[in-house]
Coordinates of C-alpha atoms in Angstrom, one line a residue:
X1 CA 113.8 36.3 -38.0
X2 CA 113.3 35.4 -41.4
X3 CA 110.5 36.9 -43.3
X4 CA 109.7 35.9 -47.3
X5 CA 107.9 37.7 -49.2
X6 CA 104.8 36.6 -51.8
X7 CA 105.9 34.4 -54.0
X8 CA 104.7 33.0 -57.3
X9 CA 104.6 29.7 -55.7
X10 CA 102.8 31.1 -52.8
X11 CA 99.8 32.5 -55.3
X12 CA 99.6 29.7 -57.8
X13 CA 99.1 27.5 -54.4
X14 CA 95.9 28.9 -53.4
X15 CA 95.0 29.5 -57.1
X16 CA 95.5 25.7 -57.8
X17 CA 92.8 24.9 -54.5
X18 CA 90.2 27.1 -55.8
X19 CA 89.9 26.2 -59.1
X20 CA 89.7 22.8 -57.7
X21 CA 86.9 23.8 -55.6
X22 CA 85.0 25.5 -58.3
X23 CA 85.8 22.5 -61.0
X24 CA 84.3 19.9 -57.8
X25 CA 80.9 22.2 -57.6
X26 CA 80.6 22.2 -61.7
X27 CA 80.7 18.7 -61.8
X28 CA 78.1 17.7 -59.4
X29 CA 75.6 19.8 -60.9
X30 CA 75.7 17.9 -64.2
X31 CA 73.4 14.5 -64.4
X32 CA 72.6 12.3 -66.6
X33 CA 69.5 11.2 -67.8
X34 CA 68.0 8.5 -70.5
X35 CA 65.1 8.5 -71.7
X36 CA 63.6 5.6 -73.8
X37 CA 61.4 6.6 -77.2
X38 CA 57.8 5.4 -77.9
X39 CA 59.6 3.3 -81.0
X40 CA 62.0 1.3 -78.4
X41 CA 59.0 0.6 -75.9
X42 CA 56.9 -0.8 -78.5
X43 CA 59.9 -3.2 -79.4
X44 CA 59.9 -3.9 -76.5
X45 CA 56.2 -5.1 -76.0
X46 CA 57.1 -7.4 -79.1
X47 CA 59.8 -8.9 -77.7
X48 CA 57.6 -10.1 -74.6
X49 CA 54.8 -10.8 -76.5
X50 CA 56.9 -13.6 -78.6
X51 CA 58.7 -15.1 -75.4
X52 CA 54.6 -16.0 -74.2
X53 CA 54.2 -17.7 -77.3
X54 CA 57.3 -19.6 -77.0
X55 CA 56.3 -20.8 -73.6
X56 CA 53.3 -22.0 -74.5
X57 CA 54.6 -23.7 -77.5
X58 CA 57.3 -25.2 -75.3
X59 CA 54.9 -26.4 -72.9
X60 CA 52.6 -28.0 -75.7
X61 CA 55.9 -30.1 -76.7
X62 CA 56.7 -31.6 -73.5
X63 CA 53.4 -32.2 -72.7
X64 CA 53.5 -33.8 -76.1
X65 CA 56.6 -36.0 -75.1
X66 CA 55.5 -37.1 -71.8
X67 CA 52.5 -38.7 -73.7
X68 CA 54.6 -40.1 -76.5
X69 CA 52.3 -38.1 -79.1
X70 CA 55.0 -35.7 -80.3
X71 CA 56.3 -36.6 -84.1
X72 CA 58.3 -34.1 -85.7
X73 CA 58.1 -33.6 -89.2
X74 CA 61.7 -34.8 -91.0
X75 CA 61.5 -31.1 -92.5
X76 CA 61.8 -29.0 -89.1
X77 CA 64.3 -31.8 -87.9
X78 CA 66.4 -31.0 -91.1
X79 CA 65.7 -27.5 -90.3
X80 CA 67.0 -27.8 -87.0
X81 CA 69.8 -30.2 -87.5
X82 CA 71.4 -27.5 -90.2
X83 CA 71.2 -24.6 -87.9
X84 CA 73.0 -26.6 -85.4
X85 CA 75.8 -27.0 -87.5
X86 CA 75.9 -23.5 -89.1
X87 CA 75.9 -22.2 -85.4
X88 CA 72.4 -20.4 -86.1
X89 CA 69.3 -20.1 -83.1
X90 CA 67.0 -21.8 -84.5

């Protein structure tokens, strides 16, 4: 029969799955959380705010075109045609 002895192997073993076991508990006690400020909700609010007015205005302009009425000033078509070709929204 062949009996060993501890060895350094034999410790660092266990050591090595407890530490795991302690590093696993550490970590699922940590969460995050975000939290949005009063500043970035009222940008927020803006931002809506001015997509309603763009629907409306979009809406005015096909209604205008269906009817034939809509004539755009050669200024805003300028306007337009330039931020077109610098790449800009417009």
């Amino acid at each position: 029969m062949n009996i060993k002895g501890v060895s350094q192997t034999n410790i660092n073993a266990y050591h090595n799955v407890s530490r795991k076991k302690i590093e696993n508990k550490q970590i699922e006690g940590v969460k995050d959380k975000v939290e949005i400020s009063e500043a970035a909700k009222t940008l927020q609010s803006y931002g809506i705010e001015e997509l309603k007015d763009n629907t409306k205005r979009i809406e005015e302009i096909k209604k205008q075109l269906t009817n034939g009425t809509y004539k755009p000033t050669a200024k805003a078509i300028s306007r337009a045609m330039y931020n077109v070709m610098k790449g800009k929204d417009f």
